[in-house]
Every structure is written in C-alpha cells, then in structure tokens.
Coordinates of C-alpha atoms in Angstrom, one line a residue:
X234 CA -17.7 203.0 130.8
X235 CA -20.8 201.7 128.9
X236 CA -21.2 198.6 128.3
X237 CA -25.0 198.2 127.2
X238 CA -26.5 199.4 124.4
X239 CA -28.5 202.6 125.7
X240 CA -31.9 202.4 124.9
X241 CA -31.8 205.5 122.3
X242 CA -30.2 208.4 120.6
X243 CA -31.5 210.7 123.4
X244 CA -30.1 208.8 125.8
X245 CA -26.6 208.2 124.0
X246 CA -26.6 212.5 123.5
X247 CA -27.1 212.4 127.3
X248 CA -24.4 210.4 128.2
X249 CA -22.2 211.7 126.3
X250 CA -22.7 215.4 126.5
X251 CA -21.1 215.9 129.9
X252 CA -18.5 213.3 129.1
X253 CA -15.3 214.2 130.0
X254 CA -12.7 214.0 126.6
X255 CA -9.6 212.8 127.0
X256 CA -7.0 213.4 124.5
X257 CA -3.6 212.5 122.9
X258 CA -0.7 212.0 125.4
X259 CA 1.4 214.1 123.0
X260 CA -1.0 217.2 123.7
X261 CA -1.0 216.6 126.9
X262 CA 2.6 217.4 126.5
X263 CA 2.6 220.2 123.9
X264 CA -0.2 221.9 126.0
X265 CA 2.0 222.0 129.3
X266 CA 5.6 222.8 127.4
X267 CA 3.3 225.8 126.0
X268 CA 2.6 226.8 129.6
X269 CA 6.1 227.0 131.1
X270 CA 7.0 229.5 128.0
X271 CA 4.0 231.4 128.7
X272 CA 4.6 231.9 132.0
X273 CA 8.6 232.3 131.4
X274 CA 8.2 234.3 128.7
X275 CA 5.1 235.4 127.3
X276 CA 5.3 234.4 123.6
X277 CA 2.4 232.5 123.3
X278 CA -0.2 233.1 120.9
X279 CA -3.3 231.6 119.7
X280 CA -1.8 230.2 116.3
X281 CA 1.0 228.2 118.2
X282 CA -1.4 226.6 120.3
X283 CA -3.9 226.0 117.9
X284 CA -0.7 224.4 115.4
X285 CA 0.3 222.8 118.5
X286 CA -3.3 221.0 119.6
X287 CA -5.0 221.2 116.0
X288 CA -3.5 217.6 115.1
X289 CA -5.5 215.9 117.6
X290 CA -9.4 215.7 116.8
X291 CA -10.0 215.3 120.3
X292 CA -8.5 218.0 121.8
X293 CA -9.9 220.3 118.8
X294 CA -14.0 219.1 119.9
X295 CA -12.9 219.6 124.0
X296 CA -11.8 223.6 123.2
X297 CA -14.5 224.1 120.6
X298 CA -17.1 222.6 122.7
X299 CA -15.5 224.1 125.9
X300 CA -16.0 228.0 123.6
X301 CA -19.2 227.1 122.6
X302 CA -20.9 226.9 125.7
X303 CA -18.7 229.8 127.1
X304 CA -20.3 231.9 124.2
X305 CA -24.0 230.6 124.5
X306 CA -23.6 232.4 128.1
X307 CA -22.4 235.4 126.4
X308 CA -25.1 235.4 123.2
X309 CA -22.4 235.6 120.9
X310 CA -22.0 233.1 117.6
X311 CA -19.1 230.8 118.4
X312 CA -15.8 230.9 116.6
X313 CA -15.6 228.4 113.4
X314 CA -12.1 227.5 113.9
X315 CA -10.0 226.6 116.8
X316 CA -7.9 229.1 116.3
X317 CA -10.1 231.8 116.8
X318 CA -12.0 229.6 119.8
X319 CA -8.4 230.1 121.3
X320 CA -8.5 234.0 120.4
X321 CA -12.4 234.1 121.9
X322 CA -11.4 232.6 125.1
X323 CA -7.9 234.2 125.5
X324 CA -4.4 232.6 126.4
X325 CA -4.2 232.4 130.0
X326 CA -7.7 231.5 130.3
X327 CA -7.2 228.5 128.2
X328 CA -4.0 227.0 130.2
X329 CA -6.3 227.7 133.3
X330 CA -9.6 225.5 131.8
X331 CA -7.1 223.5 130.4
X332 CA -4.6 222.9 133.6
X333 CA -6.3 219.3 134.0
X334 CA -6.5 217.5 130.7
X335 CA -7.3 213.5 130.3
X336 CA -4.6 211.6 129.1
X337 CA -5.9 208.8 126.4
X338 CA -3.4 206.6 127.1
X339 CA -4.2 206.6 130.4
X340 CA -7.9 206.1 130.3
X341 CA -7.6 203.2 128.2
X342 CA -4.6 201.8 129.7
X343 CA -6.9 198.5 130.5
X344 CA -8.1 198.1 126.7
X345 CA -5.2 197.6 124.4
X346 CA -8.2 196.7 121.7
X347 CA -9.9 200.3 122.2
X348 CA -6.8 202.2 122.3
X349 CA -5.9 200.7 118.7
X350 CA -9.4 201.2 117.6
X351 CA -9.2 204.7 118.9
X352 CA -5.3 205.4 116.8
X353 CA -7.1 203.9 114.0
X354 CA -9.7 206.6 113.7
X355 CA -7.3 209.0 114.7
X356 CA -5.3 208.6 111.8
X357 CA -8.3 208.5 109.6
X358 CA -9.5 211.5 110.8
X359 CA -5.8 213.0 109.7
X360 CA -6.1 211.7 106.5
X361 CA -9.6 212.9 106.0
X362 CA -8.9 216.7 106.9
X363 CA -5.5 216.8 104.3
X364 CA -7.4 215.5 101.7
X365 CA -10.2 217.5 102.2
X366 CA -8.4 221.1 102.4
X367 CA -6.6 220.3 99.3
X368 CA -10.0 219.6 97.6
X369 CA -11.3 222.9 99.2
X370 CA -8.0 224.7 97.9
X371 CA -8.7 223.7 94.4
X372 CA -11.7 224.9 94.5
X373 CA -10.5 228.2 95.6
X374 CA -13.7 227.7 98.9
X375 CA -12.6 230.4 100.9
X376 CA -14.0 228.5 103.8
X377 CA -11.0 225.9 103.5
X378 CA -9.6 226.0 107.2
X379 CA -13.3 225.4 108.2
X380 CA -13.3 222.5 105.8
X381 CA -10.3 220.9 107.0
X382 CA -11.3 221.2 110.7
X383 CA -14.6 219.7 109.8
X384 CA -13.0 216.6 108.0
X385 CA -10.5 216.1 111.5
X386 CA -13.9 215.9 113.4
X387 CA -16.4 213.9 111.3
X388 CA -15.9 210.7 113.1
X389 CA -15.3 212.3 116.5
X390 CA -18.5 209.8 117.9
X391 CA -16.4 206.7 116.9
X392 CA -13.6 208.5 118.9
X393 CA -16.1 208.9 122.0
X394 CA -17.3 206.3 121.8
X395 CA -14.0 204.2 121.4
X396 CA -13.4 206.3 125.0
X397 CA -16.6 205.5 126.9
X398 CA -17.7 202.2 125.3
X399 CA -14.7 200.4 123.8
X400 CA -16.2 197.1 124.6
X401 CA -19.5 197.9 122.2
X402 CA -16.8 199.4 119.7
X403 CA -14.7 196.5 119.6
X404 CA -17.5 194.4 118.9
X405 CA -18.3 196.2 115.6
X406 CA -14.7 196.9 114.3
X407 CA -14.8 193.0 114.4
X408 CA -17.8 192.6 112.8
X409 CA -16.8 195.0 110.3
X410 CA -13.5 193.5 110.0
X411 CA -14.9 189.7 109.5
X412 CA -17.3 191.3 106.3
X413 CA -16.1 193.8 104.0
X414 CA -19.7 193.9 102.7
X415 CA -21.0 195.1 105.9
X416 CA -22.4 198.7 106.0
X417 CA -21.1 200.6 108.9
X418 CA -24.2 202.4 109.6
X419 CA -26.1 198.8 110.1
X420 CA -23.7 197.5 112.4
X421 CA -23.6 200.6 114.6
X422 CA -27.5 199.9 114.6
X423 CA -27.6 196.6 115.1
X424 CA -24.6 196.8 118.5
X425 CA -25.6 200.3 119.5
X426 CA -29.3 201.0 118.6
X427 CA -28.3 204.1 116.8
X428 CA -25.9 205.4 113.8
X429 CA -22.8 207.1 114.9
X430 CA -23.2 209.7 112.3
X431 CA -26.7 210.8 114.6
X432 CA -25.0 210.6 117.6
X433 CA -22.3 213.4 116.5
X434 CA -25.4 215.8 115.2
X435 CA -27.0 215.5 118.2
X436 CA -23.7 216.3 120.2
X437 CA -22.6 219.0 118.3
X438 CA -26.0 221.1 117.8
X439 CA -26.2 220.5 121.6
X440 CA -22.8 222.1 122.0
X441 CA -23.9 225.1 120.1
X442 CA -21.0 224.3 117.6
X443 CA -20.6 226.9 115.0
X444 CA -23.4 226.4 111.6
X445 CA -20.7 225.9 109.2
X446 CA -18.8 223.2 111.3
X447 CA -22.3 221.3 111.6
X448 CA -23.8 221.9 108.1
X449 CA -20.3 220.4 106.7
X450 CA -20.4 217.2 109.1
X451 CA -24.0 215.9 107.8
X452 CA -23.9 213.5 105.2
X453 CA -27.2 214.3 104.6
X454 CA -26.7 217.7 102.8
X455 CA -24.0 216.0 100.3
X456 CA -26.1 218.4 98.0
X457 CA -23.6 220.7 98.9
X458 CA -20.3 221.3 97.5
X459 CA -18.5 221.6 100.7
X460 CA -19.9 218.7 102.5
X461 CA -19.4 216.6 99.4
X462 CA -15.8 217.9 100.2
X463 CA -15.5 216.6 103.6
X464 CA -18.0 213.4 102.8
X465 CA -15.2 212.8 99.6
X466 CA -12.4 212.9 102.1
X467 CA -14.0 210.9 104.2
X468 CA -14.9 208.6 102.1
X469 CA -11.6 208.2 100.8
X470 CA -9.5 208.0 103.8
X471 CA -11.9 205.6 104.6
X472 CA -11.8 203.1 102.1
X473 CA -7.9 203.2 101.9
X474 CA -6.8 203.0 105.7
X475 CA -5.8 199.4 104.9
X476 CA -3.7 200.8 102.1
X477 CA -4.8 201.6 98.1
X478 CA -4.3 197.8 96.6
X479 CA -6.5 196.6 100.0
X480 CA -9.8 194.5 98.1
X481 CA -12.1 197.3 100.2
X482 CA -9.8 200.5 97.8
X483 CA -10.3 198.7 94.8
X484 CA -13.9 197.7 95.1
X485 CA -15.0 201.7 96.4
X486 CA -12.2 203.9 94.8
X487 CA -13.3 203.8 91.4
X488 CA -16.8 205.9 92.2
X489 CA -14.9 207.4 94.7
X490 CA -12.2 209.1 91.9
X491 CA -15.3 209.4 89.7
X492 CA -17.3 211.8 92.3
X493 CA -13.8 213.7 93.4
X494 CA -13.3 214.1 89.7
X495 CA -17.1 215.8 89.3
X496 CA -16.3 218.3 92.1
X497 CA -13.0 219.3 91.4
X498 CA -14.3 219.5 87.2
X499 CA -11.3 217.4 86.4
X500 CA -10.8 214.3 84.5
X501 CA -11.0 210.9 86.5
X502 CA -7.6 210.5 85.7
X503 CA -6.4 213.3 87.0
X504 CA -8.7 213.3 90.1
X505 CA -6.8 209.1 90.5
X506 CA -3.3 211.1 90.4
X507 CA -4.4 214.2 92.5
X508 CA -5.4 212.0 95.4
X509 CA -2.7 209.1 95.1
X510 CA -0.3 212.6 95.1
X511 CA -1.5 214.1 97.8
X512 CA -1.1 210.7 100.1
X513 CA 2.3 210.9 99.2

C-alpha cells in the first residue's frame, strides 16, 4: 500500500505499472464457474466470457493490459475490445493466465472506507459506459462497443488507486465531499501531486493499449466527437451519482443537457428526456 504522496507522475506510472489488479469477487466467481464448463464441456467462447467479465472495469484493464503486452512481443496492434483481446489470446490460455485472480474484497478487507470508495467508482464507471453507448448509437459511430468500453475504463486510476492507496483516496473523497465547489483535479494535486486523469495516460500508453481506447479516454481531445461522447457520459454519471435532484445535478446538469444536446443535434429538451430515460 502507499501511503505517501510519490514524488511525481513518473514515479506513480511506475508503481503502478506492475501492480497487481484485483477485481470484483463476483468475477472471481463467473471466471471459475466458466472454467468447470470449459473443461466439462467445451462450450466456452470468447463472447460469454467477455459478457461474463465485461461488467467489471477492473477485470476489463487486467485482460486488456495482460493482451497488450502479449502482442507488443508479437508486433501485432492489440485488440480494441475485450472481446476480441479474449479471441487474440485464446480460451484456454486465458483460464490458465487467469487461474489466480485477486479478489477486491479481499484486498481491502481492512479498509471498509476504500472498499466503498472503490463500489462508488465502480458504479460510476457503469453508468458512464450505458450512457455513453447509447449516445454513440444515436449517432450511428460505428465504433460504439469501443465507446462503451472506453467510458467503463475512464476512471480506472481512481479504481487503482482506491486499491493501492485508499488512505490518500479517502482523504480526497472527503475533501471533495466537505466542498461541492472543489475541483477534482486540484484536490488529486494538492493530496497526490499529480491529476488522476495523467496517471491513466501514462498507464495505458505504457501498456500499449489500443489508439482508439486511449484517444477516447483524454479529456484533452474533447474536440472530438467520440471523446466528447465518453467525456459527456462521464460527466454525467458523474454529477448525478448522488441522484438527479442532489444540489451538485442541478448546479452542472443544465450545460451538461445543453452540450449532450449539441452532439446528439437534438433539442435540450429532448437531450433532458433522453438521458433521464436511459437512467431508467
């Protein structure tokens, strides 16, 4: 566990790149029920597991960054889903890499605080990708599954670091909590020494992720129609994870319906509906 600010961003990427990832208890589950019918029978293919695992951001960054090294060896481009990083790396490879997975629940067994932190995220993260593949699906982007995934993982760092320095984390979730006004970003500088949203480039583009998944993860190309996508879902799930009449939804929702509302090329009426819809 950390429990010092590291003294940079290079050093946090460091740290963290060889970090083992633990992940949900219920994938720990599906991954080894998957396993016995494999072995019994066979049956198992790369869009069960991938339904099965594809929940849980966690487990999603361990296969794709597992792939993505294996296919750096190999000097091939890695898979942009996790479907077809299961495909790349085969069926019983992956219960072999996979035999020995972290359980969450168990690594944090001695921090109630992180592992609430870490279920809040999660369920953000959820939020994020369904509102951000229906966005992608109205606009017809043919890169929706890609968009989705991306959404799941933009705050995999919090995640991490929730993991492997849930003291630090606690500390801003209660700074954050204390002061609606507070920017996220300035917190995560002023505890860490770094932004969170830096620390998950660095990762990623040192895992040899696939372009696409990176490119749709940086705020700073919002330019873009599909990161404004994912940066809009974000956003969003963001802003009501204390539910839509919280003071944080009605102070941010407004520009957030109004910029959903540009991309989509609907009214900001219909965008309000859409989005309250798709919640439901």
């Amino acid at each position: 566990m950390i429990s010092q600010a590291l003294p940079h961003l290079t050093a946090w990427t460091n740290a963290l790149l060889s970090a083992d990832i633990p992940v949900l208890a219920t994938t720990v589950l599906h991954v080894a029920e998957l396993r016995q019918i494999e072995e019994a029978k066979g049956t198992v293919d790369a869009q069960t597991l991938a339904q099965s695992i594809g929940n849980d951001p966690l487990m999603t960054l361990k296969v794709l960054s597992h792939v993505s090294r294996y296919c750096t060896r190999l000097s091939v481009e890695p898979p942009e889903t996790l479907t077809g990083a299961i495909v790349m790396l085969g069926i019983n490879p992956f219960f072999k890499d996979f035999s020995d997975i972290e359980n969450v629940d168990h690594w944090l067994r001695d921090k109630p605080q992180a592992m609430m932190g870490l279920h809040r995220v999660i369920r953000r993260s959820r939020r994020a990708a369904h509102f951000a593949v229906h966005f992608a699906m109205h606009r017809q982007d043919e890169d929706a599954s890609i968009i989705q995934e991306a959404a799941l993982l933009h705050s995999f760092g919090e995640l991490l670091l929730w993991c492997h320095a849930p003291d630090l984390m606690h500390v801003i979730a209660e700074k954050l909590a204390h002061d609606h006004t507070l920017r996220s970003a300035d917190v995560q500088r002023e505890i860490l020494g770094i932004e969170v949203g830096d620390l998950s480039q660095n990762l990623m583009r040192a895992w040899q992720l696939p372009y696409l998944l990176i490119r749709c993860t940086d705020d700073r190309h919002a330019e873009h129609p599909q990161v404004r996508t994912v940066m809009l879902a974000v956003r969003i799930a963001r802003h009501t994870q204390y539910g839509w009449d919280s003071a944080n939804a009605q102070a941010a929702l407004p520009d957030d319906i109004d910029d959903v509302a540009q991309l989509l090329n609907i009214s900001s009426e219909a965008a309000s509906r859409k989005i309250r819809d798709m919640d439901h």
